[in-house]
Short mmCIF file of N, CA, C and O in Angstrom, two decimals:
data_model
loop_
_atom_site.label_atom_id
_atom_site.label_comp_id
_atom_site.label_asym_id
_atom_site.label_seq_id
_atom_site.Cartn_x
_atom_site.Cartn_y
_atom_site.Cartn_z
N UNK A 1 -11.93 -3.09 -6.08
CA UNK A 1 -12.42 -2.09 -5.17
C UNK A 1 -13.79 -1.57 -5.64
O UNK A 1 -14.69 -1.46 -4.83
N UNK A 2 -13.86 -1.23 -6.90
CA UNK A 2 -15.13 -0.70 -7.40
C UNK A 2 -16.23 -1.75 -7.35
O UNK A 2 -17.40 -1.40 -7.20
N UNK A 3 -15.86 -3.03 -7.47
CA UNK A 3 -16.85 -4.11 -7.35
C UNK A 3 -17.49 -4.14 -5.96
O UNK A 3 -18.59 -4.66 -5.80
N UNK A 4 -16.80 -3.57 -4.98
CA UNK A 4 -17.30 -3.53 -3.60
C UNK A 4 -17.97 -2.18 -3.29
O UNK A 4 -18.25 -1.88 -2.14
N UNK A 5 -18.15 -1.36 -4.32
CA UNK A 5 -18.81 -0.07 -4.13
C UNK A 5 -17.88 1.05 -3.73
O UNK A 5 -18.33 2.14 -3.37
N UNK A 6 -16.57 0.82 -3.81
CA UNK A 6 -15.60 1.84 -3.42
C UNK A 6 -15.47 2.91 -4.50
O UNK A 6 -15.60 2.62 -5.69
N UNK A 7 -15.20 4.13 -4.06
CA UNK A 7 -14.96 5.24 -4.98
C UNK A 7 -13.62 5.88 -4.63
O UNK A 7 -13.27 6.03 -3.46
N UNK A 8 -12.90 6.25 -5.67
CA UNK A 8 -11.60 6.90 -5.49
C UNK A 8 -11.83 8.30 -4.93
O UNK A 8 -12.67 9.04 -5.40
N UNK A 9 -11.06 8.66 -3.89
CA UNK A 9 -11.18 9.96 -3.26
C UNK A 9 -10.06 10.89 -3.74
O UNK A 9 -10.30 11.96 -4.28
N UNK A 10 -8.80 10.45 -3.54
CA UNK A 10 -7.66 11.27 -3.95
C UNK A 10 -6.36 10.50 -3.77
O UNK A 10 -6.31 9.47 -3.11
N UNK A 11 -5.33 11.02 -4.34
CA UNK A 11 -3.97 10.53 -4.14
C UNK A 11 -3.34 11.37 -3.04
O UNK A 11 -3.60 12.56 -2.93
N UNK A 12 -2.52 10.76 -2.21
CA UNK A 12 -1.87 11.45 -1.10
C UNK A 12 -0.52 10.79 -0.87
O UNK A 12 -0.07 10.00 -1.71
N UNK A 13 0.11 11.09 0.24
CA UNK A 13 1.38 10.45 0.61
C UNK A 13 1.35 10.12 2.09
O UNK A 13 0.71 10.81 2.88
N UNK A 14 2.01 9.06 2.45
CA UNK A 14 2.09 8.69 3.86
C UNK A 14 3.21 9.48 4.53
O UNK A 14 4.04 10.10 3.86
N UNK A 15 3.21 9.46 5.84
CA UNK A 15 4.32 10.05 6.60
C UNK A 15 5.59 9.29 6.23
O UNK A 15 5.53 8.13 5.81
N UNK A 16 6.76 9.91 6.37
CA UNK A 16 8.01 9.23 5.99
C UNK A 16 8.45 8.17 7.00
O UNK A 16 9.61 8.10 7.39
N UNK A 17 7.50 7.35 7.41
CA UNK A 17 7.74 6.32 8.42
C UNK A 17 7.61 4.91 7.85
O UNK A 17 7.41 3.96 8.60
N UNK A 18 7.67 4.80 6.53
CA UNK A 18 7.44 3.51 5.87
C UNK A 18 8.52 3.26 4.82
O UNK A 18 8.96 4.17 4.14
N UNK A 19 8.89 1.98 4.69
CA UNK A 19 9.71 1.57 3.55
C UNK A 19 8.77 0.90 2.56
O UNK A 19 7.68 0.44 2.92
N UNK A 20 9.19 0.85 1.31
CA UNK A 20 8.33 0.38 0.23
C UNK A 20 9.08 -0.69 -0.55
O UNK A 20 10.24 -0.50 -0.91
N UNK A 21 8.42 -1.81 -0.79
CA UNK A 21 9.09 -2.97 -1.39
C UNK A 21 8.28 -3.58 -2.52
O UNK A 21 7.05 -3.60 -2.47
N UNK A 22 8.99 -4.08 -3.52
CA UNK A 22 8.36 -4.83 -4.61
C UNK A 22 8.40 -6.30 -4.19
O UNK A 22 9.46 -6.92 -4.20
N UNK A 23 7.27 -6.81 -3.80
CA UNK A 23 7.19 -8.19 -3.29
C UNK A 23 7.16 -9.19 -4.43
O UNK A 23 6.53 -8.95 -5.46
N UNK A 24 7.81 -10.31 -4.22
CA UNK A 24 7.86 -11.36 -5.23
C UNK A 24 7.10 -12.60 -4.77
O UNK A 24 7.23 -13.65 -5.36
N UNK A 25 6.32 -12.46 -3.71
CA UNK A 25 5.53 -13.57 -3.18
C UNK A 25 4.33 -13.79 -4.08
O UNK A 25 3.60 -12.85 -4.40
N UNK A 26 4.13 -15.01 -4.54
CA UNK A 26 2.98 -15.31 -5.40
C UNK A 26 3.28 -14.99 -6.86
O UNK A 26 4.40 -14.64 -7.23
N UNK A 27 2.26 -15.08 -7.69
CA UNK A 27 2.43 -14.91 -9.13
C UNK A 27 2.28 -13.46 -9.59
O UNK A 27 2.77 -13.10 -10.65
N UNK A 28 1.60 -12.65 -8.81
CA UNK A 28 1.35 -11.26 -9.20
C UNK A 28 2.25 -10.34 -8.37
O UNK A 28 2.25 -10.43 -7.14
N UNK A 29 3.04 -9.48 -9.03
CA UNK A 29 3.85 -8.54 -8.26
C UNK A 29 2.94 -7.64 -7.41
O UNK A 29 1.88 -7.21 -7.86
N UNK A 30 3.37 -7.39 -6.18
CA UNK A 30 2.57 -6.58 -5.27
C UNK A 30 3.48 -5.61 -4.52
O UNK A 30 4.63 -5.93 -4.23
N UNK A 31 2.93 -4.44 -4.17
CA UNK A 31 3.70 -3.52 -3.34
C UNK A 31 3.54 -3.88 -1.87
O UNK A 31 2.49 -4.38 -1.46
N UNK A 32 4.56 -3.65 -1.10
CA UNK A 32 4.50 -3.88 0.34
C UNK A 32 5.02 -2.67 1.09
O UNK A 32 6.15 -2.24 0.86
N UNK A 33 4.20 -2.11 1.95
CA UNK A 33 4.59 -0.97 2.76
C UNK A 33 4.80 -1.46 4.19
O UNK A 33 3.93 -2.11 4.76
N UNK A 34 5.94 -1.13 4.75
CA UNK A 34 6.32 -1.63 6.07
C UNK A 34 6.68 -0.44 6.95
O UNK A 34 7.53 0.38 6.58
N UNK A 35 6.02 -0.35 8.10
CA UNK A 35 6.33 0.75 9.02
C UNK A 35 7.73 0.56 9.58
O UNK A 35 8.14 -0.56 9.90
N UNK A 36 8.45 1.67 9.71
CA UNK A 36 9.82 1.64 10.20
C UNK A 36 9.97 2.74 11.26
O UNK A 36 9.00 3.36 11.66
N UNK A 37 11.20 3.02 11.65
CA UNK A 37 11.47 4.08 12.60
C UNK A 37 10.97 5.41 12.06
O UNK A 37 11.14 5.69 10.86
N UNK A 38 10.38 6.22 12.92
CA UNK A 38 9.82 7.50 12.49
C UNK A 38 10.85 8.32 11.72
O UNK A 38 11.95 8.55 12.18
N UNK A 39 10.47 8.72 10.50
CA UNK A 39 11.33 9.54 9.66
C UNK A 39 12.41 8.77 8.92
O UNK A 39 13.16 9.35 8.15
N UNK A 40 12.48 7.44 9.08
CA UNK A 40 13.53 6.65 8.44
C UNK A 40 13.10 6.03 7.12
O UNK A 40 13.85 5.28 6.52
N UNK A 41 11.90 6.34 6.67
CA UNK A 41 11.39 5.77 5.43
C UNK A 41 11.21 6.85 4.38
O UNK A 41 12.01 7.78 4.28
N UNK A 42 10.14 6.73 3.63
CA UNK A 42 9.84 7.70 2.58
C UNK A 42 8.37 8.06 2.57
O UNK A 42 7.54 7.38 3.17
N UNK A 43 8.06 9.15 1.91
CA UNK A 43 6.67 9.58 1.75
C UNK A 43 6.10 8.86 0.53
O UNK A 43 6.16 9.35 -0.59
N UNK A 44 5.56 7.68 0.74
CA UNK A 44 5.07 6.81 -0.31
C UNK A 44 3.72 7.32 -0.81
O UNK A 44 2.84 7.66 -0.02
N UNK A 45 3.54 7.34 -2.12
CA UNK A 45 2.26 7.72 -2.71
C UNK A 45 1.22 6.66 -2.38
O UNK A 45 1.47 5.46 -2.54
N UNK A 46 0.07 7.10 -1.90
CA UNK A 46 -1.03 6.20 -1.59
C UNK A 46 -2.31 6.71 -2.26
O UNK A 46 -2.43 7.90 -2.54
N UNK A 47 -3.21 5.80 -2.53
CA UNK A 47 -4.53 6.17 -3.06
C UNK A 47 -5.53 6.02 -1.93
O UNK A 47 -5.53 5.00 -1.23
N UNK A 48 -6.38 7.01 -1.75
CA UNK A 48 -7.42 6.95 -0.74
C UNK A 48 -8.75 6.64 -1.42
O UNK A 48 -9.12 7.29 -2.41
N UNK A 49 -9.43 5.64 -0.91
CA UNK A 49 -10.70 5.18 -1.44
C UNK A 49 -11.73 5.20 -0.32
O UNK A 49 -11.39 4.96 0.84
N UNK A 50 -12.96 5.43 -0.68
CA UNK A 50 -14.07 5.35 0.26
C UNK A 50 -14.86 4.09 -0.07
O UNK A 50 -15.35 3.94 -1.19
N UNK A 51 -14.92 3.17 0.90
CA UNK A 51 -15.63 1.91 0.68
C UNK A 51 -16.74 1.77 1.73
O UNK A 51 -16.48 1.95 2.93
N UNK A 52 -17.95 1.43 1.30
CA UNK A 52 -19.03 1.20 2.26
C UNK A 52 -18.67 0.07 3.22
O UNK A 52 -18.03 -0.91 2.82
N UNK A 53 -19.05 0.21 4.46
CA UNK A 53 -18.79 -0.82 5.46
C UNK A 53 -19.34 -2.17 5.00
O UNK A 53 -18.73 -3.21 5.25
N UNK A 54 -20.45 -2.17 4.30
CA UNK A 54 -21.08 -3.42 3.85
C UNK A 54 -20.20 -4.19 2.87
O UNK A 54 -20.34 -5.40 2.75
N UNK A 55 -19.30 -3.51 2.16
CA UNK A 55 -18.42 -4.18 1.21
C UNK A 55 -17.07 -4.54 1.79
O UNK A 55 -16.33 -5.33 1.21
N UNK A 56 -16.75 -4.00 2.97
CA UNK A 56 -15.40 -4.16 3.52
C UNK A 56 -15.09 -5.58 3.98
O UNK A 56 -14.00 -6.09 3.72
N UNK A 57 -16.03 -6.23 4.63
CA UNK A 57 -15.78 -7.59 5.11
C UNK A 57 -15.44 -8.55 3.99
O UNK A 57 -14.48 -9.32 4.07
N UNK A 58 -16.21 -8.52 2.91
CA UNK A 58 -15.94 -9.38 1.76
C UNK A 58 -14.61 -9.02 1.11
O UNK A 58 -13.88 -9.91 0.65
N UNK A 59 -14.29 -7.74 1.07
CA UNK A 59 -13.02 -7.29 0.51
C UNK A 59 -11.85 -7.84 1.32
O UNK A 59 -10.85 -8.30 0.76
N UNK A 60 -11.96 -7.82 2.64
CA UNK A 60 -10.89 -8.32 3.52
C UNK A 60 -10.55 -9.77 3.22
O UNK A 60 -9.39 -10.17 3.28
N UNK A 61 -11.56 -10.56 2.87
CA UNK A 61 -11.33 -11.98 2.59
C UNK A 61 -10.49 -12.19 1.33
O UNK A 61 -9.94 -13.26 1.13
N UNK A 62 -10.39 -11.18 0.47
CA UNK A 62 -9.65 -11.33 -0.79
C UNK A 62 -8.20 -10.91 -0.68
O UNK A 62 -7.44 -11.07 -1.63
N UNK A 63 -7.79 -10.37 0.46
CA UNK A 63 -6.43 -9.86 0.61
C UNK A 63 -5.50 -11.02 0.96
O UNK A 63 -5.62 -11.63 2.01
N UNK A 64 -4.54 -11.32 0.06
CA UNK A 64 -3.65 -12.45 0.31
C UNK A 64 -2.50 -12.08 1.25
O UNK A 64 -1.99 -10.97 1.21
N UNK A 65 -2.11 -13.04 2.08
CA UNK A 65 -0.90 -12.86 2.88
C UNK A 65 0.27 -12.69 1.92
O UNK A 65 0.24 -13.24 0.82
N UNK A 66 1.20 -11.88 2.21
CA UNK A 66 1.56 -11.25 3.48
C UNK A 66 0.97 -9.84 3.65
O UNK A 66 1.41 -9.09 4.52
N UNK A 67 0.00 -9.48 2.82
CA UNK A 67 -0.62 -8.16 2.96
C UNK A 67 -1.73 -8.22 3.99
O UNK A 67 -2.29 -9.26 4.27
N UNK A 68 -2.05 -7.07 4.52
CA UNK A 68 -3.14 -6.95 5.48
C UNK A 68 -3.59 -5.50 5.53
O UNK A 68 -3.03 -4.63 4.85
N UNK A 69 -4.59 -5.24 6.33
CA UNK A 69 -5.08 -3.88 6.52
C UNK A 69 -4.61 -3.41 7.90
O UNK A 69 -4.74 -4.13 8.89
N UNK A 70 -4.08 -2.21 7.94
CA UNK A 70 -3.62 -1.63 9.19
C UNK A 70 -3.80 -0.13 9.15
O UNK A 70 -4.29 0.42 8.15
N UNK A 71 -3.41 0.53 10.20
CA UNK A 71 -3.50 1.98 10.27
C UNK A 71 -2.24 2.59 9.69
O UNK A 71 -1.13 2.23 10.09
N UNK A 72 -2.42 3.50 8.75
CA UNK A 72 -1.32 4.20 8.08
C UNK A 72 -1.44 5.68 8.41
O UNK A 72 -2.53 6.24 8.37
N UNK A 73 -0.32 6.30 8.73
CA UNK A 73 -0.31 7.73 8.99
C UNK A 73 0.05 8.47 7.72
O UNK A 73 1.08 8.19 7.09
N UNK A 74 -0.81 9.41 7.34
CA UNK A 74 -0.54 10.24 6.15
C UNK A 74 0.44 11.36 6.51
O UNK A 74 0.70 11.63 7.68
N UNK A 75 0.95 12.02 5.49
CA UNK A 75 1.93 13.10 5.68
C UNK A 75 1.41 14.21 6.57
O UNK A 75 2.18 14.84 7.31
N UNK A 76 0.08 14.45 6.55
CA UNK A 76 -0.49 15.51 7.37
C UNK A 76 -0.84 15.04 8.78
O UNK A 76 -1.41 15.79 9.57
N UNK A 77 -0.51 13.78 9.12
CA UNK A 77 -0.77 13.24 10.44
C UNK A 77 -2.08 12.50 10.58
O UNK A 77 -2.33 11.87 11.61
N UNK A 78 -2.93 12.55 9.56
CA UNK A 78 -4.20 11.83 9.58
C UNK A 78 -3.96 10.33 9.54
O UNK A 78 -3.09 9.85 8.82
N UNK A 79 -4.73 9.58 10.33
CA UNK A 79 -4.63 8.12 10.33
C UNK A 79 -5.75 7.55 9.47
O UNK A 79 -6.91 7.95 9.60
N UNK A 80 -5.40 6.64 8.55
CA UNK A 80 -6.37 5.98 7.68
C UNK A 80 -6.09 4.49 7.68
O UNK A 80 -5.01 4.04 8.06
N UNK A 81 -7.06 3.72 7.24
CA UNK A 81 -6.88 2.28 7.09
C UNK A 81 -6.34 2.01 5.69
O UNK A 81 -6.82 2.59 4.72
N UNK A 82 -5.33 1.15 5.60
CA UNK A 82 -4.75 0.85 4.30
C UNK A 82 -3.92 -0.42 4.33
O UNK A 82 -3.80 -1.09 5.36
N UNK A 83 -3.35 -0.73 3.19
CA UNK A 83 -2.55 -1.94 3.05
C UNK A 83 -1.21 -1.79 3.75
O UNK A 83 -0.50 -0.81 3.56
N UNK A 84 -0.86 -2.79 4.53
CA UNK A 84 0.45 -2.91 5.15
C UNK A 84 0.97 -4.31 4.83
O UNK A 84 0.25 -5.14 4.28
N UNK A 85 2.21 -4.55 5.18
CA UNK A 85 2.85 -5.80 4.82
C UNK A 85 3.55 -6.42 6.02
O UNK A 85 4.09 -5.70 6.86
N UNK A 86 3.55 -7.73 6.08
CA UNK A 86 4.30 -8.44 7.12
C UNK A 86 5.79 -8.27 6.83
O UNK A 86 6.23 -8.35 5.68
N UNK A 87 6.57 -8.03 7.87
CA UNK A 87 8.01 -7.76 7.72
C UNK A 87 8.75 -8.89 7.01
O UNK A 87 9.64 -8.63 6.19
N UNK A 88 8.38 -10.12 7.26
CA UNK A 88 9.10 -11.25 6.67
C UNK A 88 9.04 -11.24 5.14
O UNK A 88 9.97 -11.67 4.47
N UNK A 89 7.97 -10.71 4.58
CA UNK A 89 7.83 -10.67 3.12
C UNK A 89 8.80 -9.68 2.48
O UNK A 89 9.11 -9.79 1.29
N UNK A 90 9.29 -8.73 3.26
CA UNK A 90 10.20 -7.71 2.73
C UNK A 90 11.65 -8.19 2.72
O UNK A 90 12.49 -7.58 2.06
N UNK A 91 11.92 -9.28 3.43
CA UNK A 91 13.27 -9.84 3.44
C UNK A 91 13.59 -10.35 2.04
O UNK A 91 12.90 -11.20 1.51
N UNK A 92 14.60 -9.79 1.43
CA UNK A 92 15.00 -10.18 0.08
C UNK A 92 14.22 -9.50 -1.02
O UNK A 92 14.55 -9.64 -2.20
N UNK A 93 13.16 -8.75 -0.68
CA UNK A 93 12.39 -8.03 -1.70
C UNK A 93 13.13 -6.76 -2.09
O UNK A 93 13.90 -6.21 -1.30
N UNK A 94 12.90 -6.29 -3.30
CA UNK A 94 13.55 -5.08 -3.78
C UNK A 94 12.98 -3.86 -3.05
O UNK A 94 11.77 -3.65 -3.03
N UNK A 95 13.86 -3.08 -2.44
CA UNK A 95 13.45 -1.85 -1.75
C UNK A 95 13.26 -0.76 -2.79
O UNK A 95 14.21 -0.39 -3.49
N UNK A 96 12.04 -0.26 -2.91
CA UNK A 96 11.74 0.78 -3.89
C UNK A 96 11.25 2.06 -3.20
O UNK A 96 10.53 2.86 -3.78
N UNK A 97 11.69 2.24 -1.96
CA UNK A 97 11.31 3.43 -1.20
C UNK A 97 11.68 4.69 -1.95
O UNK A 97 10.93 5.67 -1.95
N UNK A 98 12.81 4.69 -2.63
CA UNK A 98 13.27 5.88 -3.36
C UNK A 98 12.34 6.24 -4.53
O UNK A 98 12.28 7.38 -4.95
N UNK A 99 11.61 5.25 -5.06
CA UNK A 99 10.66 5.52 -6.14
C UNK A 99 9.35 6.04 -5.54
O UNK A 99 8.73 6.94 -6.10
N UNK A 100 8.92 5.45 -4.43
CA UNK A 100 7.80 5.92 -3.61
C UNK A 100 6.44 5.93 -4.32
O UNK A 100 5.53 6.62 -3.88
N UNK A 101 6.32 5.19 -5.41
CA UNK A 101 5.05 5.18 -6.15
C UNK A 101 4.97 3.87 -6.92
O UNK A 101 5.79 3.61 -7.80
N UNK A 102 3.96 3.04 -6.61
CA UNK A 102 3.84 1.73 -7.25
C UNK A 102 3.60 1.84 -8.75
O UNK A 102 4.20 1.13 -9.54
N UNK A 103 2.75 2.74 -9.17
CA UNK A 103 2.47 2.89 -10.61
C UNK A 103 3.73 3.35 -11.36
O UNK A 103 4.01 2.88 -12.46
N UNK A 104 4.50 4.22 -10.76
CA UNK A 104 5.75 4.68 -11.38
C UNK A 104 6.74 3.52 -11.47
O UNK A 104 7.40 3.34 -12.49
N UNK A 105 6.83 2.73 -10.40
CA UNK A 105 7.72 1.58 -10.41
C UNK A 105 7.34 0.62 -11.53
O UNK A 105 8.20 0.16 -12.28
N UNK A 106 6.05 0.31 -11.66
CA UNK A 106 5.61 -0.61 -12.70
C UNK A 106 5.92 -0.05 -14.09
O UNK A 106 6.34 -0.79 -14.99
N UNK A 107 5.73 1.26 -14.29
CA UNK A 107 6.02 1.88 -15.59
C UNK A 107 7.50 1.79 -15.93
O UNK A 107 7.86 1.63 -17.09
N UNK A 108 8.35 1.87 -14.92
CA UNK A 108 9.79 1.81 -15.13
C UNK A 108 10.29 0.39 -15.37
O UNK A 108 11.36 0.20 -15.94
N UNK A 109 9.55 -0.62 -14.91
CA UNK A 109 10.02 -2.00 -15.01
C UNK A 109 9.35 -2.80 -16.11
O UNK A 109 9.72 -3.94 -16.34
N UNK A 110 8.35 -2.24 -16.78
CA UNK A 110 7.68 -3.01 -17.83
C UNK A 110 7.96 -2.41 -19.21
O UNK A 110 8.47 -1.38 -19.39
#
């Protein structure tokens, strides 16, 4: 992210409309956030970054499937662009919605 000129803005949480999964697709463990029925998920911790438009196109090319960029609703109702996951990748993946934080999950599993 920083290679593309992005700067960290703050940590926040999404609306409780997402489930959170530890994906096992590929060699690197990745988090997957999947939109679900309103209120049926958890308030997942998210990081908000500011990236110049000039760096965004090149960044998009580096995002491996099953991840993508989509609109995420924050807890305060604000809509932002962020990582989302294709539903098929969550099939059989460990549901970590109850942990709600990727860094915390990694600390607990390593």
